[in-house]
Tab-separated table of C-alpha atoms in Angstrom:
chain	number	residue	atom	x	y	z
A	1	MET	CA	75.430	106.977	84.503
A	2	SER	CA	78.054	105.184	82.456
A	3	ASP	CA	79.268	101.662	83.210
A	4	SER	CA	82.731	102.942	84.172
A	5	VAL	CA	81.174	105.137	86.856
A	6	ALA	CA	78.761	102.540	88.180
A	7	ALA	CA	81.332	99.743	88.316
A	8	ARG	CA	83.805	99.320	91.131
A	9	PRO	CA	86.807	101.530	90.331
A	10	GLY	CA	90.188	99.970	89.696
A	11	ILE	CA	92.139	103.038	90.828
A	12	SER	CA	91.598	105.266	93.855
A	13	VAL	CA	93.352	108.637	94.103
A	14	VAL	CA	93.525	110.165	97.593
A	15	VAL	CA	94.214	113.887	98.025
A	16	PRO	CA	94.418	115.558	101.462
A	17	VAL	CA	93.434	119.230	101.178
A	18	PHE	CA	94.197	122.131	103.509
A	19	ASP	CA	93.663	125.661	102.178
A	20	GLU	CA	94.391	124.888	98.507
A	21	VAL	CA	91.250	126.261	96.826
A	22	ASP	CA	93.127	127.822	93.892
A	23	SER	CA	94.767	124.515	92.960
A	24	LEU	CA	91.778	122.182	93.094
A	25	GLU	CA	90.296	122.679	89.615
A	26	GLU	CA	93.600	122.167	87.799
A	27	LEU	CA	94.453	119.225	90.037
A	28	TYR	CA	91.084	117.572	89.359
A	29	GLN	CA	91.483	118.018	85.599
A	30	GLY	CA	94.992	116.545	85.685
A	31	ILE	CA	94.009	113.507	87.759
A	32	THR	CA	90.958	112.809	85.609
A	33	ALA	CA	92.897	113.061	82.345
A	34	SER	CA	95.624	110.684	83.573
A	35	CYS	CA	93.211	108.107	84.981
A	36	ASP	CA	91.045	108.197	81.851
A	37	ARG	CA	94.134	107.282	79.806
A	38	ILE	CA	94.557	104.136	81.886
A	39	GLY	CA	90.950	103.149	81.192
A	40	ARG	CA	90.436	101.099	84.330
A	41	GLY	CA	87.822	103.175	86.126
A	42	HIS	CA	88.769	105.476	88.971
A	43	GLU	CA	87.596	107.455	91.958
A	44	ILE	CA	89.066	110.591	93.542
A	45	VAL	CA	88.794	110.927	97.311
A	46	PHE	CA	89.437	114.447	98.572
A	47	VAL	CA	89.821	114.913	102.327
A	48	ASN	CA	89.132	118.489	103.409
A	49	ASP	CA	91.322	118.793	106.485
A	50	GLY	CA	89.602	121.796	108.063
A	51	SER	CA	90.249	124.273	105.230
A	52	ARG	CA	89.174	127.882	105.789
A	53	ASP	CA	89.724	129.384	102.338
A	54	GLY	CA	86.661	128.039	100.534
A	55	SER	CA	88.154	124.677	99.579
A	56	ASP	CA	85.104	122.927	101.031
A	57	ALA	CA	82.705	124.662	98.621
A	58	LYS	CA	84.959	123.954	95.642
A	59	LEU	CA	85.233	120.279	96.570
A	60	ASP	CA	81.463	119.996	96.895
A	61	GLU	CA	81.132	121.534	93.436
A	62	LEU	CA	83.515	118.941	91.979
A	63	ALA	CA	81.545	116.133	93.625
A	64	THR	CA	78.332	117.526	92.119
A	65	ARG	CA	79.856	117.654	88.643
A	66	ASP	CA	81.512	114.224	88.740
A	67	PRO	CA	80.090	111.216	90.635
A	68	ARG	CA	83.596	109.729	90.725
A	69	VAL	CA	84.626	112.450	93.167
A	70	HIS	CA	84.090	111.781	96.875
A	71	VAL	CA	84.707	114.379	99.564
A	72	ILE	CA	85.337	113.877	103.278
A	73	HIS	CA	85.038	117.018	105.408
A	74	PHE	CA	86.840	117.135	108.764
A	75	ARG	CA	85.414	119.381	111.483
A	76	ARG	CA	88.854	120.942	112.013
A	77	ASN	CA	92.439	120.481	110.939
A	78	PHE	CA	93.586	117.064	112.193
A	79	GLY	CA	96.677	116.569	110.044
A	80	LYS	CA	97.786	114.532	107.062
A	81	SER	CA	97.921	111.131	108.751
A	82	PRO	CA	94.270	111.218	109.938
A	83	ALA	CA	93.257	112.481	106.493
A	84	LEU	CA	94.927	109.522	104.798
A	85	ALA	CA	93.506	107.109	107.366
A	86	ALA	CA	89.954	108.352	106.741
A	87	ALA	CA	90.388	107.944	102.991
A	88	PHE	CA	92.071	104.536	103.218
A	89	GLU	CA	89.056	103.207	105.104
A	90	ARG	CA	86.786	104.144	102.198
A	91	VAL	CA	88.767	103.520	99.006
A	92	GLN	CA	87.548	100.807	96.641
A	93	GLY	CA	90.281	100.537	94.019
A	94	ASP	CA	92.874	97.795	93.760
A	95	VAL	CA	95.561	100.472	93.337
A	96	VAL	CA	95.580	103.471	95.688
A	97	LEU	CA	97.555	106.618	94.901
A	98	THR	CA	98.213	109.600	97.157
A	99	LEU	CA	99.413	113.030	96.130
A	100	ASP	CA	99.428	116.518	97.562
A	101	ALA	CA	96.947	119.198	96.561
A	102	ASP	CA	99.493	121.976	95.913
A	103	LEU	CA	100.124	120.971	92.261
A	104	GLN	CA	103.796	120.249	92.947
A	105	ASP	CA	103.089	116.558	92.283
A	106	ASP	CA	102.489	116.013	88.560
A	107	PRO	CA	99.285	113.958	87.998
A	108	SER	CA	100.460	112.990	84.508
A	109	MET	CA	102.792	110.449	86.175
A	110	ILE	CA	99.902	108.440	87.620
A	111	PRO	CA	100.070	105.818	84.804
A	112	GLU	CA	103.752	105.181	85.593
A	113	PHE	CA	102.959	104.512	89.241
A	114	VAL	CA	100.131	102.155	88.286
A	115	ALA	CA	102.424	100.328	85.848
A	116	ARG	CA	104.945	99.706	88.651
A	117	ILE	CA	102.209	98.241	90.855
A	118	ASP	CA	101.005	96.052	87.975
A	119	ALA	CA	104.592	94.839	87.520
A	120	GLY	CA	104.688	93.472	91.061
A	121	ALA	CA	105.505	96.294	93.469
A	122	ASP	CA	103.374	96.655	96.587
A	123	LEU	CA	104.363	100.263	97.291
A	124	VAL	CA	105.926	102.797	94.936
A	125	SER	CA	107.325	105.942	96.540
A	126	GLY	CA	108.071	109.081	94.564
A	127	TRP	CA	111.527	110.650	94.625
A	128	LYS	CA	111.733	114.410	94.110
A	129	LYS	CA	115.241	114.188	92.708
A	130	ARG	CA	115.169	117.768	91.435
A	131	ARG	CA	113.145	119.837	93.865
A	132	ASN	CA	111.723	123.261	93.138
A	133	ASP	CA	111.899	124.400	96.754
A	134	PRO	CA	114.125	126.808	98.714
A	135	ILE	CA	117.185	125.473	100.523
A	136	GLY	CA	115.498	126.102	103.863
A	137	LYS	CA	113.121	123.299	102.930
A	138	THR	CA	115.377	120.975	100.953
A	139	PHE	CA	118.335	120.812	103.360
A	140	PRO	CA	116.334	119.698	106.446
A	141	SER	CA	114.554	117.205	104.205
A	142	LYS	CA	117.856	115.695	103.044
A	143	VAL	CA	119.058	115.383	106.644
A	144	PHE	CA	115.784	113.794	107.692
A	145	ASN	CA	115.818	111.303	104.811
A	146	PHE	CA	119.414	110.342	105.579
A	147	ILE	CA	118.555	109.620	109.226
A	148	VAL	CA	115.464	107.595	108.336
A	149	ARG	CA	117.331	105.650	105.665
A	150	ARG	CA	120.160	104.699	108.014
A	151	LEU	CA	117.995	103.774	110.997
A	152	SER	CA	115.215	101.964	109.136
A	153	GLY	CA	117.283	100.138	106.531
A	154	ILE	CA	114.819	101.111	103.772
A	155	PRO	CA	116.930	102.449	100.857
A	156	LEU	CA	114.557	105.208	99.722
A	157	GLN	CA	115.830	108.665	98.877
A	158	ASP	CA	112.681	110.636	99.696
A	159	PHE	CA	110.401	109.479	102.503
A	160	ASN	CA	108.637	112.859	102.606
A	161	CYS	CA	107.293	112.678	99.061
A	162	GLY	CA	103.496	112.577	99.177
A	163	PHE	CA	103.230	111.020	95.707
A	164	LYS	CA	102.937	107.281	96.347
A	165	ALA	CA	101.078	104.250	95.029
A	166	TYR	CA	99.965	101.234	97.038
A	167	ARG	CA	98.479	97.852	96.350
A	168	ILE	CA	95.209	97.660	98.291
A	169	GLU	CA	96.474	94.682	100.318
A	170	CYS	CA	99.291	96.882	101.569
A	171	ILE	CA	96.862	99.625	102.593
A	172	ARG	CA	94.731	97.200	104.579
A	173	GLU	CA	97.683	96.152	106.759
A	174	LEU	CA	99.071	99.602	107.588
A	175	SER	CA	97.983	101.801	110.488
A	176	VAL	CA	98.258	105.535	109.839
A	177	TYR	CA	98.125	107.811	112.855
A	178	GLY	CA	100.125	110.593	114.466
A	179	GLY	CA	102.759	111.548	111.894
A	180	PHE	CA	103.157	108.056	110.460
A	181	HIS	CA	102.271	109.116	106.899
A	182	ARG	CA	105.976	109.897	106.407
A	183	PHE	CA	106.942	106.375	107.411
A	184	LEU	CA	104.467	104.227	105.497
A	185	PRO	CA	107.360	102.711	103.475
A	186	VAL	CA	109.087	101.795	106.758
A	187	LEU	CA	105.915	100.178	108.100
A	188	ALA	CA	105.365	98.350	104.804
A	189	GLY	CA	108.969	97.174	104.709
A	190	ALA	CA	108.637	95.752	108.208
A	191	LYS	CA	105.696	93.695	106.931
A	192	GLY	CA	107.727	92.361	104.011
A	193	PHE	CA	106.003	94.260	101.202
A	194	ARG	CA	107.975	94.966	98.044
A	195	ILE	CA	108.937	98.663	97.884
A	196	GLU	CA	110.187	100.602	94.863
A	197	GLN	CA	110.851	104.258	94.136
A	198	LEU	CA	110.139	106.333	91.051
A	199	VAL	CA	111.706	109.677	90.129
A	200	VAL	CA	108.879	112.205	89.811
A	201	ASN	CA	108.519	115.559	88.124
A	202	HIS	CA	108.440	118.034	90.998
A	203	ARG	CA	106.919	121.370	90.029
A	204	ALA	CA	107.131	124.791	91.648
A	205	ARG	CA	104.214	125.813	93.849
A	206	LYS	CA	101.697	127.951	91.946
A	207	HIS	CA	99.279	128.966	94.669
A	208	GLY	CA	99.136	129.242	98.445
A	209	VAL	CA	101.978	128.933	100.920
A	210	SER	CA	104.013	125.984	102.150
A	211	LYS	CA	103.035	124.384	105.467
A	212	PHE	CA	106.598	123.257	106.155
A	213	GLY	CA	108.289	124.484	109.332
A	214	VAL	CA	111.146	123.638	111.687
A	215	LYS	CA	108.668	122.060	114.108
A	216	ARG	CA	107.724	119.492	111.478
A	217	PHE	CA	111.358	118.345	111.258
A	218	PHE	CA	111.613	117.637	114.984
A	219	ASP	CA	108.147	116.073	115.017
A	220	GLY	CA	109.370	113.727	112.311
A	221	ILE	CA	112.399	112.667	114.367
A	222	LEU	CA	110.192	111.844	117.360
A	223	ASP	CA	107.776	109.938	115.126
A	224	LEU	CA	110.746	108.016	113.713
A	225	LEU	CA	111.655	106.762	117.188
A	226	THR	CA	108.069	105.581	117.621
A	227	VAL	CA	108.124	103.835	114.247
A	228	LEU	CA	111.379	102.052	115.069
A	229	LEU	CA	109.912	100.853	118.348
A	230	VAL	CA	106.746	99.651	116.596
A	231	THR	CA	108.473	97.933	113.676
A	232	LYS	CA	111.681	96.500	115.138
A	233	TYR	CA	110.892	96.034	118.804
A	234	ARG	CA	107.129	95.668	118.986
A	235	THR	CA	107.313	92.060	120.109
A	236	ARG	CA	110.543	92.437	122.106
A	237	PRO	CA	110.474	95.763	123.972
A	238	LEU	CA	112.979	94.442	126.503
A	239	HIS	CA	115.626	94.598	123.771
A	240	PHE	CA	114.762	98.242	123.097
A	241	PHE	CA	114.927	99.322	126.739
A	242	GLY	CA	117.243	96.625	128.054
A	243	VAL	CA	120.328	97.451	125.992
A	244	PRO	CA	120.620	101.094	127.127
A	245	GLY	CA	119.513	100.040	130.612
A	246	MET	CA	122.271	97.478	130.928
A	247	ALA	CA	124.803	99.945	129.530
A	248	LEU	CA	123.840	102.605	132.078
A	249	SER	CA	123.794	100.117	134.920
A	250	GLY	CA	127.142	98.699	133.833
A	251	VAL	CA	128.794	102.114	133.939
A	252	GLY	CA	127.131	102.894	137.269
A	253	VAL	CA	128.175	99.621	138.873
A	254	GLY	CA	131.707	100.090	137.542
A	255	LEU	CA	131.926	103.494	139.210
A	256	LEU	CA	130.586	102.097	142.483
A	257	VAL	CA	133.098	99.230	142.424
A	258	TYR	CA	135.916	101.704	141.821
A	259	LEU	CA	134.741	103.859	144.743
A	260	SER	CA	134.394	100.777	146.961
A	261	VAL	CA	138.031	99.906	146.322
A	262	LEU	CA	139.022	103.428	147.318
A	263	TRP	CA	136.913	103.172	150.468
A	264	PHE	CA	138.567	99.875	151.454
A	265	ILE	CA	142.018	101.430	151.217
A	266	GLY	CA	140.940	104.271	153.462
A	267	GLN	CA	140.120	107.094	151.078
A	268	PRO	CA	136.928	109.084	151.737
A	269	ILE	CA	134.258	108.803	149.038
A	270	GLY	CA	131.241	110.486	150.653
A	271	THR	CA	131.906	113.836	149.010
A	272	ARG	CA	132.932	112.527	145.600
A	273	PRO	CA	130.577	113.397	142.687
A	274	LEU	CA	131.316	109.959	141.222
A	275	LEU	CA	129.308	108.374	144.045
A	276	THR	CA	126.200	110.322	143.100
A	277	LEU	CA	126.789	109.666	139.403
A	278	GLY	CA	127.296	105.934	139.950
A	279	LEU	CA	124.107	105.607	142.007
A	280	LEU	CA	122.143	107.670	139.471
A	281	LEU	CA	123.322	105.633	136.475
A	282	THR	CA	122.621	102.338	138.245
A	283	ILE	CA	119.092	103.387	139.181
A	284	MET	CA	118.380	104.747	135.694
A	285	GLY	CA	119.593	101.520	134.116
A	286	LEU	CA	117.358	99.433	136.361
A	287	GLN	CA	114.413	101.647	135.464
A	288	PHE	CA	115.033	101.103	131.755
A	289	VAL	CA	115.110	97.340	132.290
A	290	CYS	CA	111.870	97.545	134.283
A	291	PHE	CA	110.253	99.492	131.431
A	292	GLY	CA	111.275	96.712	129.079
A	293	LEU	CA	109.805	94.040	131.346
A	294	LEU	CA	106.535	95.963	131.588
A	295	GLY	CA	106.529	96.230	127.807
A	296	GLU	CA	106.992	92.468	127.516
A	297	LEU	CA	103.973	91.919	129.760
A	298	LEU	CA	101.872	94.288	127.651
A	299	VAL	CA	102.942	92.595	124.434
A	300	ARG	CA	102.040	89.156	125.751
A	301	THR	CA	98.554	90.314	126.770
A	302	THR	CA	97.592	92.800	124.042
A	303	VAL	CA	99.318	91.906	120.748
A	304	ALA	CA	97.542	89.234	118.723
A	305	PRO	CA	99.831	86.870	116.758
A	306	ARG	CA	98.177	87.823	113.462
A	307	GLU	CA	99.333	91.426	113.918
A	308	ILE	CA	103.031	90.575	113.685
A	309	TYR	CA	103.118	88.856	110.289
A	310	SER	CA	101.779	89.375	106.786
A	311	ILE	CA	100.694	86.567	104.438
A	312	ARG	CA	101.190	87.062	100.714
A	313	GLU	CA	99.580	83.785	99.651
A	314	ALA	CA	98.521	80.460	101.148
A	315	VAL	CA	98.584	77.271	99.064
A	316	ARG	CA	97.228	74.043	100.504
A	317	GLY	CA	98.003	70.671	98.950
A	318	ARG	CA	96.229	67.355	99.637
A	319	PRO	CA	98.360	64.771	101.493
A	320	ALA	CA	98.990	61.571	99.531
A	321	ALA	CA	97.056	59.371	101.986
A	322	ILE	CA	93.967	61.581	101.790
A	323	ALA	CA	94.183	61.751	98.011
A	324	ASP	CA	94.430	57.917	97.755
A	325	ALA	CA	91.471	57.476	100.109
A	326	ALA	CA	89.408	59.921	98.075
A	327	ALA	CA	90.274	58.083	94.865
A	328	ALA	CA	89.290	54.713	96.406
A	329	SER	CA	86.004	56.193	97.632
A	330	ASN	CA	85.211	57.507	94.168
A	331	ALA	CA	85.994	54.102	92.635
A	332	SER	CA	83.631	52.358	95.098
A	333	ALA	CA	80.896	54.812	94.301
A	334	GLU	CA	81.324	54.143	90.588
A	335	ILE	CA	80.984	50.357	91.172
A	336	VAL	CA	77.745	50.823	93.108
A	337	THR	CA	76.375	53.013	90.353
A	338	ARG	CA	77.152	50.419	87.695
A	339	GLU	CA	76.005	47.264	89.470
A	340	ASP	CA	73.397	48.077	92.129
A	341	ALA	CA	71.816	51.410	91.346
A	342	PRO	CA	68.646	51.580	89.259
A	343	ARG	CA	69.284	52.571	85.670
A	344	PRO	CA	67.673	55.890	84.720
A	345	ASP	CA	65.746	56.397	81.527
A	346	PRO	CA	68.229	57.789	78.968
A	347	ALA	CA	65.522	59.979	77.507
A	348	ALA	CA	64.960	61.660	80.845
A	349	ALA	CA	68.577	62.770	81.015
A	350	THR	CA	67.863	65.502	78.496
A	351	ARG	CA	64.765	66.710	80.328
A	352	ASN	CA	66.058	68.656	83.289
A	353	ASP	CA	62.567	69.580	84.462
A	354	ILE	CA	61.616	65.906	85.148
A	355	PRO	CA	63.286	64.205	88.164
A	356	ILE	CA	64.706	60.688	87.850
A	357	ILE	CA	62.629	58.285	89.978
A	358	SER	CA	63.647	54.733	90.904
A	359	PRO	CA	61.305	51.833	89.792
A	360	GLU	CA	60.176	50.913	93.327
A	361	HIS	CA	58.652	54.379	93.823
A	362	VAL	CA	56.732	54.532	90.529
A	363	GLY	CA	53.369	53.593	92.073
A	364	ASP	CA	53.567	56.142	94.975
């Protein structure tokens, strides 16, 4: 086994796989060629997400041929986020890249992603500026990216692109579950990590069929709401629920006040739909506020302070008083050594195997 294989890899490439057996050999060759050009040592972590087309056997063959290939087999199809989470727990490289197994992501661009990380970025997200996909896939993606960009404040053009690179410190602080793999840049941005984007060469699909569907679009919108709650309102859920709650209650109370005025001047209000609407809005608003208060209680009892911040670096200096005291202590020690301590034999100083013994212990 060569030194580059035995040593800890500098680059980890993570590839979730679901029914892509015809693409795996070409993908492996492309990843290996690109990483070998970098010359930093690498590993490839394939996650077989319950494939049923023989991908598992092909992945095992690759792992047998190349010890840098690691394969994780799921018992069934769990989804892309669990696949990434399983790989992220096991990667060893300082730079972690993810790309899809359908060959639409060009592995030859791996060195460019690594160069961006080396230049200071914590996360580099690919941008499929020119997509080789039908309009039924590109149009919903553009709408989705626009919504995410506006609500999250992260100015990326393509959140759905699976071709990304991460600094390992970024990986260690991100939780990937549900459908959160689409929103890793949003989660990283909330932690203060530096995010960049890189235009990638998007290729047409050669083998297999796309897994994209309308359901995935709506799943992404629901996951976005969860991400916004987690990133912007995790430590202040009352703000998330309280604002709409107060708005609903305000409208409801306004309607009830209006109806009360009518009742005082003698007009009947018992059969008016506004009475039911006012009561309903007031109750709904109070419920929202109560949800926020319950969320505040949960946050105070379950969220550890270290989970809500991210430290890039900690530098500790020595206060002047402590430094002066240390200097005085060292000076005193030097005086004792010069005046009171027994003088060692100069010849013994070059003989490290013989201990220096004071004169009063010579006869022991």
